[in-house]
Short mmCIF file of C-alpha atoms in Angstrom, two decimals:
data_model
loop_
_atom_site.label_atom_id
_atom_site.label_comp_id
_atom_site.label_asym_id
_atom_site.label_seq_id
_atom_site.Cartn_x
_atom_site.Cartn_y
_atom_site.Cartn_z
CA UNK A 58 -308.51 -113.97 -121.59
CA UNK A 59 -307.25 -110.05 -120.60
CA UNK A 60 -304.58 -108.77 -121.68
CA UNK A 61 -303.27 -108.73 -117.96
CA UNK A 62 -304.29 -112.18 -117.70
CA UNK A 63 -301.63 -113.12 -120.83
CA UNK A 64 -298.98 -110.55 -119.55
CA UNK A 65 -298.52 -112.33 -116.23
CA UNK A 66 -298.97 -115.96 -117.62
CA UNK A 67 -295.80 -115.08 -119.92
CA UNK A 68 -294.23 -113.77 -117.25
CA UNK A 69 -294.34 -116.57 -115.10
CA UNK A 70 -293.45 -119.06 -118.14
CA UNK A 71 -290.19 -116.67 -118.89
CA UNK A 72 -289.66 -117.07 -114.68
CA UNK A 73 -290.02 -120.66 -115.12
CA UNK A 74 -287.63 -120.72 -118.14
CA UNK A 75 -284.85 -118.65 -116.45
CA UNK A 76 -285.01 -121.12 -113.29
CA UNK A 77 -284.66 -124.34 -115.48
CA UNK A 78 -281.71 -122.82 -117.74
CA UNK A 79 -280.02 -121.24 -114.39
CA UNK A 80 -278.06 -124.25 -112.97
CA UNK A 81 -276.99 -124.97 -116.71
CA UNK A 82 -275.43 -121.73 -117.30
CA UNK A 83 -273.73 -121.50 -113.69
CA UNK A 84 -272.43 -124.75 -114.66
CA UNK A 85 -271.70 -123.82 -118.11
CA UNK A 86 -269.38 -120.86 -116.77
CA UNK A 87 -267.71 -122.92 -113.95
CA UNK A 88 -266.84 -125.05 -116.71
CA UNK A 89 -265.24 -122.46 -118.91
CA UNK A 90 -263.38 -121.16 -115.70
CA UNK A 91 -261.75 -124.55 -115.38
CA UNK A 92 -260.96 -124.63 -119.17
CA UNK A 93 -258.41 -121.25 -118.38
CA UNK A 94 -255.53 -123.01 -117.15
CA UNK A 95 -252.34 -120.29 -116.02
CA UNK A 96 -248.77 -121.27 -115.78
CA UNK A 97 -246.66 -119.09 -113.09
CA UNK A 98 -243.09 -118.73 -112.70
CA UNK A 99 -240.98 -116.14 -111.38
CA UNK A 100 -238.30 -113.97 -112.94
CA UNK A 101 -235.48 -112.27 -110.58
CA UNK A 102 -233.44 -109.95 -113.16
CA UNK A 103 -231.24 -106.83 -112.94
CA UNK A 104 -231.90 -103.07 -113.43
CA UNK A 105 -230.82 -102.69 -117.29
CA UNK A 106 -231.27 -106.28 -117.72
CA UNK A 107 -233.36 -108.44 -121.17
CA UNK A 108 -234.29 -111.58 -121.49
CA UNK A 109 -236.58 -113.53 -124.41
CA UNK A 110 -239.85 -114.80 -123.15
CA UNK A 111 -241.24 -117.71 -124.95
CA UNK A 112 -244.76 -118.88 -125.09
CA UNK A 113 -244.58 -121.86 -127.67
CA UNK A 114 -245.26 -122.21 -131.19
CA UNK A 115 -248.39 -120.12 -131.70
CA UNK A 116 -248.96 -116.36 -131.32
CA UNK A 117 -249.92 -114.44 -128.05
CA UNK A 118 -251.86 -112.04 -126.58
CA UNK A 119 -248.84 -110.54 -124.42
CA UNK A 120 -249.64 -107.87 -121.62
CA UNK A 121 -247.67 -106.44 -118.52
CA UNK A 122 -248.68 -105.17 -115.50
CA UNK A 123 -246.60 -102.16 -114.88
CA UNK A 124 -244.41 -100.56 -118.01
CA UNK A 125 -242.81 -98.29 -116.15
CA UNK A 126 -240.57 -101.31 -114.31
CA UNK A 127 -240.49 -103.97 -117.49
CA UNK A 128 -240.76 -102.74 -121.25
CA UNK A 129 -242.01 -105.11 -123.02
CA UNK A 130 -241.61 -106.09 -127.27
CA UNK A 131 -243.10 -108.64 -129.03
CA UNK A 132 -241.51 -110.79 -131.92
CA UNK A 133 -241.34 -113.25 -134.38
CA UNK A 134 -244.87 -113.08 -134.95
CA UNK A 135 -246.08 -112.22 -131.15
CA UNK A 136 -244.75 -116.54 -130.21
CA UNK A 137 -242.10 -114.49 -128.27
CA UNK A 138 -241.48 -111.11 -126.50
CA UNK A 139 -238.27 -109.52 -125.21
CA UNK A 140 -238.69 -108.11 -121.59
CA UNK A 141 -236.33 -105.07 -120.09
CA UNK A 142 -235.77 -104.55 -116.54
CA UNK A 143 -236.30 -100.42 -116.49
CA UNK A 144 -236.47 -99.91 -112.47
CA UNK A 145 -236.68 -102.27 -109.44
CA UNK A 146 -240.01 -103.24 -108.47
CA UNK A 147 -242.46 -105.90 -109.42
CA UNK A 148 -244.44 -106.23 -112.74
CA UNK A 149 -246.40 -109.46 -114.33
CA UNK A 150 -245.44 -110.12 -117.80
CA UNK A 151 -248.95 -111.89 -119.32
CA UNK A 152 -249.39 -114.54 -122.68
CA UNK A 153 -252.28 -115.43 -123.50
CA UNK A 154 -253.31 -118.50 -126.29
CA UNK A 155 -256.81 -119.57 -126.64
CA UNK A 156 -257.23 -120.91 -123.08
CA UNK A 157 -253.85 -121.07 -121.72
CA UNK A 158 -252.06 -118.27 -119.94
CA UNK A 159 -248.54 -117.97 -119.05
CA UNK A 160 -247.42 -115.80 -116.49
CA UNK A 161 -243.99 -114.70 -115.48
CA UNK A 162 -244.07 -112.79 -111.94
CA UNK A 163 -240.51 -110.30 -112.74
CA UNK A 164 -238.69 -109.01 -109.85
CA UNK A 165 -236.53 -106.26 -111.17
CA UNK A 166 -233.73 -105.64 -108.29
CA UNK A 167 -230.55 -103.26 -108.31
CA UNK A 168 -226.89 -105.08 -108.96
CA UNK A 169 -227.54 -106.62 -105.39
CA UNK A 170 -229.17 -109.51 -105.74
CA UNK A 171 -227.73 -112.08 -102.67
CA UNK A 172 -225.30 -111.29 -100.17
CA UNK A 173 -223.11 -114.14 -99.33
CA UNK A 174 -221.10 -115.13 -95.97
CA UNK A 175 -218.12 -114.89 -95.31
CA UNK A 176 -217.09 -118.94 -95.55
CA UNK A 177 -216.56 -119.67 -99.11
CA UNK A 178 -213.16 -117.99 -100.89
CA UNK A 179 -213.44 -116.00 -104.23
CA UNK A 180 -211.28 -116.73 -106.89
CA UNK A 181 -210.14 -115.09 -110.45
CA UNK A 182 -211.00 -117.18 -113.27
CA UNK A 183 -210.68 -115.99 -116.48
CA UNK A 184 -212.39 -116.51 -120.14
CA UNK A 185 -210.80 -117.48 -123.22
CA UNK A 186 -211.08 -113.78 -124.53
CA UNK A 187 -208.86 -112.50 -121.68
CA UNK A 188 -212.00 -111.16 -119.16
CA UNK A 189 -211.66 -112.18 -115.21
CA UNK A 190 -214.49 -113.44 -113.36
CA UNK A 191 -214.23 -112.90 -109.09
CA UNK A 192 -216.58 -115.22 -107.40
CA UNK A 193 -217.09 -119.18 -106.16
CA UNK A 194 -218.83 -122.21 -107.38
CA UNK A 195 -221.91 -122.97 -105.33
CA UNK A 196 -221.73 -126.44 -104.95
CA UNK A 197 -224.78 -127.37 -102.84
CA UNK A 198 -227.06 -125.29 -105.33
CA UNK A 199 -225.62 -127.22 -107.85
CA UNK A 200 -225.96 -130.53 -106.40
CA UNK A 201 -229.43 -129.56 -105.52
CA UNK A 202 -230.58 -128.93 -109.05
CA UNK A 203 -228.97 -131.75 -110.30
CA UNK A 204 -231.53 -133.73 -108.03
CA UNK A 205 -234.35 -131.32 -108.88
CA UNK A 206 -234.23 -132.03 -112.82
CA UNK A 207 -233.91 -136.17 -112.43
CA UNK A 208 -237.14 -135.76 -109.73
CA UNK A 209 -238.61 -133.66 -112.20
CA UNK A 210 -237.87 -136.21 -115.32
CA UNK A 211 -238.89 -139.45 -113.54
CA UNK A 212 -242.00 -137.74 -112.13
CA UNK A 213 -242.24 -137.16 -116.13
CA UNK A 214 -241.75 -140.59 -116.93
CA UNK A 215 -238.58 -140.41 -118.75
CA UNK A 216 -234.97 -141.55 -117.79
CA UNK A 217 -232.69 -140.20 -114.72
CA UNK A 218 -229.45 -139.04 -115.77
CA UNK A 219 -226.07 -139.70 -113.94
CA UNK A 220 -223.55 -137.07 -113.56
CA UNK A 221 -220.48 -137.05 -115.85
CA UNK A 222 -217.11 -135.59 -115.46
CA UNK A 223 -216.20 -133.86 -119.02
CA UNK A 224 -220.44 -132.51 -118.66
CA UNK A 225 -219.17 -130.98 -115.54
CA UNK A 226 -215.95 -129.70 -116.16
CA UNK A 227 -217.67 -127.82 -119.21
CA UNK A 228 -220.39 -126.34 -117.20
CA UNK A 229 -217.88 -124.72 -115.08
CA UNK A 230 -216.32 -123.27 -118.07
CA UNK A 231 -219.41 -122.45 -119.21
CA UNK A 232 -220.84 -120.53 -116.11
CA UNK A 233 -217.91 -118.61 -116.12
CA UNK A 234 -218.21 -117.27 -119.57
CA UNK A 235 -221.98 -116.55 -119.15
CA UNK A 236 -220.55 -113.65 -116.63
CA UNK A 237 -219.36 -112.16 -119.64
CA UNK A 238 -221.73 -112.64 -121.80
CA UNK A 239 -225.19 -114.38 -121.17
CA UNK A 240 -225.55 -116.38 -124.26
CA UNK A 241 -225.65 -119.78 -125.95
CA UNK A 242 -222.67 -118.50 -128.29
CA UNK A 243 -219.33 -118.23 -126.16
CA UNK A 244 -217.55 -115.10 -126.00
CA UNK A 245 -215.02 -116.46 -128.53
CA UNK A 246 -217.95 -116.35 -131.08
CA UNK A 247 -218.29 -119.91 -130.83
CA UNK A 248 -221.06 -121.97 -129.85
CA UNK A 249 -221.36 -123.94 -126.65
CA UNK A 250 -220.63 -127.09 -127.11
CA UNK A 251 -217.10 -126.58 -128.40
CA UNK A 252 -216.45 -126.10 -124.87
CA UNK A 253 -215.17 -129.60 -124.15
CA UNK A 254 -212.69 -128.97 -126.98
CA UNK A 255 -213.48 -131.90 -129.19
CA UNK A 256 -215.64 -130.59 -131.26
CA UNK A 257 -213.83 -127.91 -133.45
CA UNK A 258 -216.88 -127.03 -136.22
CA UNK A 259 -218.64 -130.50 -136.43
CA UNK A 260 -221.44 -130.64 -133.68
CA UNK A 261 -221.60 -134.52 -133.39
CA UNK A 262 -218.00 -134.80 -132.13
CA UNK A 263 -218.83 -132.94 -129.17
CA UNK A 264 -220.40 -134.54 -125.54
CA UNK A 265 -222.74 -131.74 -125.26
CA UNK A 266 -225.71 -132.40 -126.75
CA UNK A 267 -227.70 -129.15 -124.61
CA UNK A 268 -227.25 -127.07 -122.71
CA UNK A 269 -229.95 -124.63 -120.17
CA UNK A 270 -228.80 -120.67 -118.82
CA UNK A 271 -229.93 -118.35 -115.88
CA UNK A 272 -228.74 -116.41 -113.59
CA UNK A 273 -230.15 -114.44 -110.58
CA UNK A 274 -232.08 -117.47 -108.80
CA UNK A 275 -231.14 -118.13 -105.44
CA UNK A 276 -232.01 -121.63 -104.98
CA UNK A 277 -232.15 -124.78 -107.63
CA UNK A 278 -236.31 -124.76 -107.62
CA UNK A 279 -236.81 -120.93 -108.46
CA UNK A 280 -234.24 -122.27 -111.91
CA UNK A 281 -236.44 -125.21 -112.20
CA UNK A 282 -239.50 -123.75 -112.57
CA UNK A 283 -238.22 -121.09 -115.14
CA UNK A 284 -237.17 -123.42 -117.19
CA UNK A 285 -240.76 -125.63 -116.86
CA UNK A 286 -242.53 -122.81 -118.48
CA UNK A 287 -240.40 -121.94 -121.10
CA UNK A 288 -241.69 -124.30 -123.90
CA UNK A 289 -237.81 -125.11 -125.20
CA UNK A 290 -235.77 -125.36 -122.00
CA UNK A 291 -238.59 -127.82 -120.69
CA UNK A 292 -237.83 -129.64 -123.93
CA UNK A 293 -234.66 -129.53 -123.21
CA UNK A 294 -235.06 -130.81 -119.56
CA UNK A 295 -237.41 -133.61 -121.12
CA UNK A 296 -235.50 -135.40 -124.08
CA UNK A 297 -235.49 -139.30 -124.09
CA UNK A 298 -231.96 -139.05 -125.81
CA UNK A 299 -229.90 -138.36 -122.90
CA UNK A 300 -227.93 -139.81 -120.43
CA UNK A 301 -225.52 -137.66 -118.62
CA UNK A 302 -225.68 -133.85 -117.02
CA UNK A 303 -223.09 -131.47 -115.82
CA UNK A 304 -224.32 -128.70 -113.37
CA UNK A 305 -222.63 -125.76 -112.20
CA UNK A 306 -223.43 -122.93 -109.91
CA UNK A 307 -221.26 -119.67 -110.07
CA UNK A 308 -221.73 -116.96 -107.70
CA UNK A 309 -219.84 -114.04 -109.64
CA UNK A 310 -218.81 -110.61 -107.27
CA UNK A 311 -220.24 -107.75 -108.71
CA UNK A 312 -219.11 -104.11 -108.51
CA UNK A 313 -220.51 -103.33 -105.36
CA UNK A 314 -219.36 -106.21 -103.16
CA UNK A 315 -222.39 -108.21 -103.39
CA UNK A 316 -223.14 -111.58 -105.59
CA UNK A 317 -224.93 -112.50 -108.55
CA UNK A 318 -225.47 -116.76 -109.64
CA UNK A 319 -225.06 -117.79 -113.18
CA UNK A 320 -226.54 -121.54 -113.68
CA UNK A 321 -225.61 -124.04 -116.33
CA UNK A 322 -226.60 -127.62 -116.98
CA UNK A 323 -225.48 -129.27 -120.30
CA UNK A 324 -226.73 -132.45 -120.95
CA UNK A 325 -224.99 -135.07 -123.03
CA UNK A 326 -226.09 -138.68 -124.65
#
C-alpha cells in the first residue's frame, strides 16, 4: 500500500470520525447553552443616586456595560456590589456564578422621574426628626402590589396574606421617612419596626416582622420584579411565617415640580 494510498484512507476515517462525533457536540453545546440561565430586572434610579446589588451567598463575577453612567464597587467578598448613578442613560449591571447570571437593566434619569396630573392633592407630612415631605399616597399602586405579592406567593405555593390596619398605618409612616432617608434604620436612628410604637428596644413586641424599600418604579410589577431577583427581599416576599402586609405608595414632590414614588410593604405574623 502507497503512501498516498494510507494518506487518503486516514483521511476519510478522520472524515468519518468528525461526522459521527458532530451531532454529539452540537448537542453537547445546545445543552450547555440551556445550562446558562439569566435573571433580568430593571433598575430606574436618580442622577447621584446608590443602591446595594445582591447576588446571593456566593461570590460573583460582576461587570457593567457602560462606566461612564453607573460606577460600580464590589464588596463583602464580590456576593454584593454597590452601584452609582453618574449620568442619565442606560447601562447593564452583570453577576455572574457558575451558570447563573443576574442582570439588572439601570435606567439612570435626572430628578424627573413621573409627572403626575393634576387630580390628586399634595400634602405636608412631616418625620419624627422635624423634615417635611410634599407629595400624596398612591393608593391604586398600592393596592395593586398588594395583589401582585399574594399572586406571586400562591403561584409560589405558600400562604396569601390579608391586609392589616397597624401594617398599614406603619407603612405610611414608613414611606414617608424613606424620603428622608432611604434606609431600613429610621431617621431617628432607630430601626423599622419601632414604627408601630410598641416595640421600644425589644424586636418581638413589635407587629413588624419585615419590611421591603424602593423607590422610582412607576407601577407595582416593575417593584415586584426587583425585589424577585434580589436573593433577600424575595426571601422576604416568600416566608411561611406570615400573615398580614401593609403597603404604601408615596409619591414625594421634588425640587423641580415633578414626582418621585417611595414603596414600602412590611409584613407581620
Amino acid at each position: 500500500m502507497g503512501f498516498k494510498t494510507r494518506s487518503s484512507i486516514i483521511k476519510i476515517i478522520l472524515l468519518l470520525f468528525i461526522l459521527l462525533c458532530l451531532p454529539t457536540m452540537i448537542a453537547q453545546a445546545k445543552s450547555n447553552k440551556k445550562k446558562t440561565k439569566t435573571i433580568k430586572a430593571a433598575i430606574v434610579m436618580k442622577k447621584g443616586s446608590s443602591r446595594t446589588l445582591s447576588a446571593g451567598k456566593k461570590k460573583a463575577k460582576w461587570t457593567v456595560s457602560n462606566k461612564k453612567i453607573i460606577k460600580l464597587k464590589t464588596k463583602k467578598g464580590k456576593k454584593k456590589a454597590v452601584i452609582k448613578a453618574l449620568k442619565p442613560g442606560k447601562a447593564t449591571v452583570t453577576a455572574k456564578i457558575g451558570k447563573k447570571k443576574y442582570k439588572w437593566i439601570i435606567t439612570v434619569k435626572k430628578i424627573k422621574l413621573q409627572s403626575v396630573g393634576a387630580e390628586p392633592v399634595d400634602q405636608t407630612y412631616y418625620v419624627n426628626t422635624g423634615q417635611e415631605v410634599i407629595g400624596h399616597f398612591d393608593t391604586a399602586m398600592a393596592q395593586d402590589l398588594f395583589d401582585a405579592i399574594n399572586a406571586y406567593r400562591e403561584q409560589e405555593g405558600k400562604n396569601t396574606l390579608r391586609s392589616k390596619g397597624v401594617l398599614t398605618e406603619a407603612a405610611n409612616v414608613r414611606s414617608i421617612e424613606i424620603v428622608v432617608l432611604f434606609s431600613h434604620t429610621r431617621p431617628n436612628g432607630k430601626e423599622y419596626y419601632t414604627v408601630d410604637g410598641t416595640a421600644g428596644c425589644n424586636y418581638k413586641d413589635s407587629a413588624l416582622y419585615g419590611e421591603n424599600l424602593a423607590y422610582g418604579f412607576n407601577n407595582a410589577r416593575e417593584v415586584l420584579d426587583a425585589w424577585k431577583i434580589s436573593p433577600s427581599q424575595n426571601a422576604v416576599l416568600l416566608r411561611e411565617s406570615f400573615i398580614t402586609m401593609g403597603v404604601s405608595v408615596i409619591a414625594a414632590k421634588q425640587s423641580d415640580g415633578s414626582y418621585c414614588k417611595y414603596i414600602v410593604v412590611v409584613f407581620g405574623s
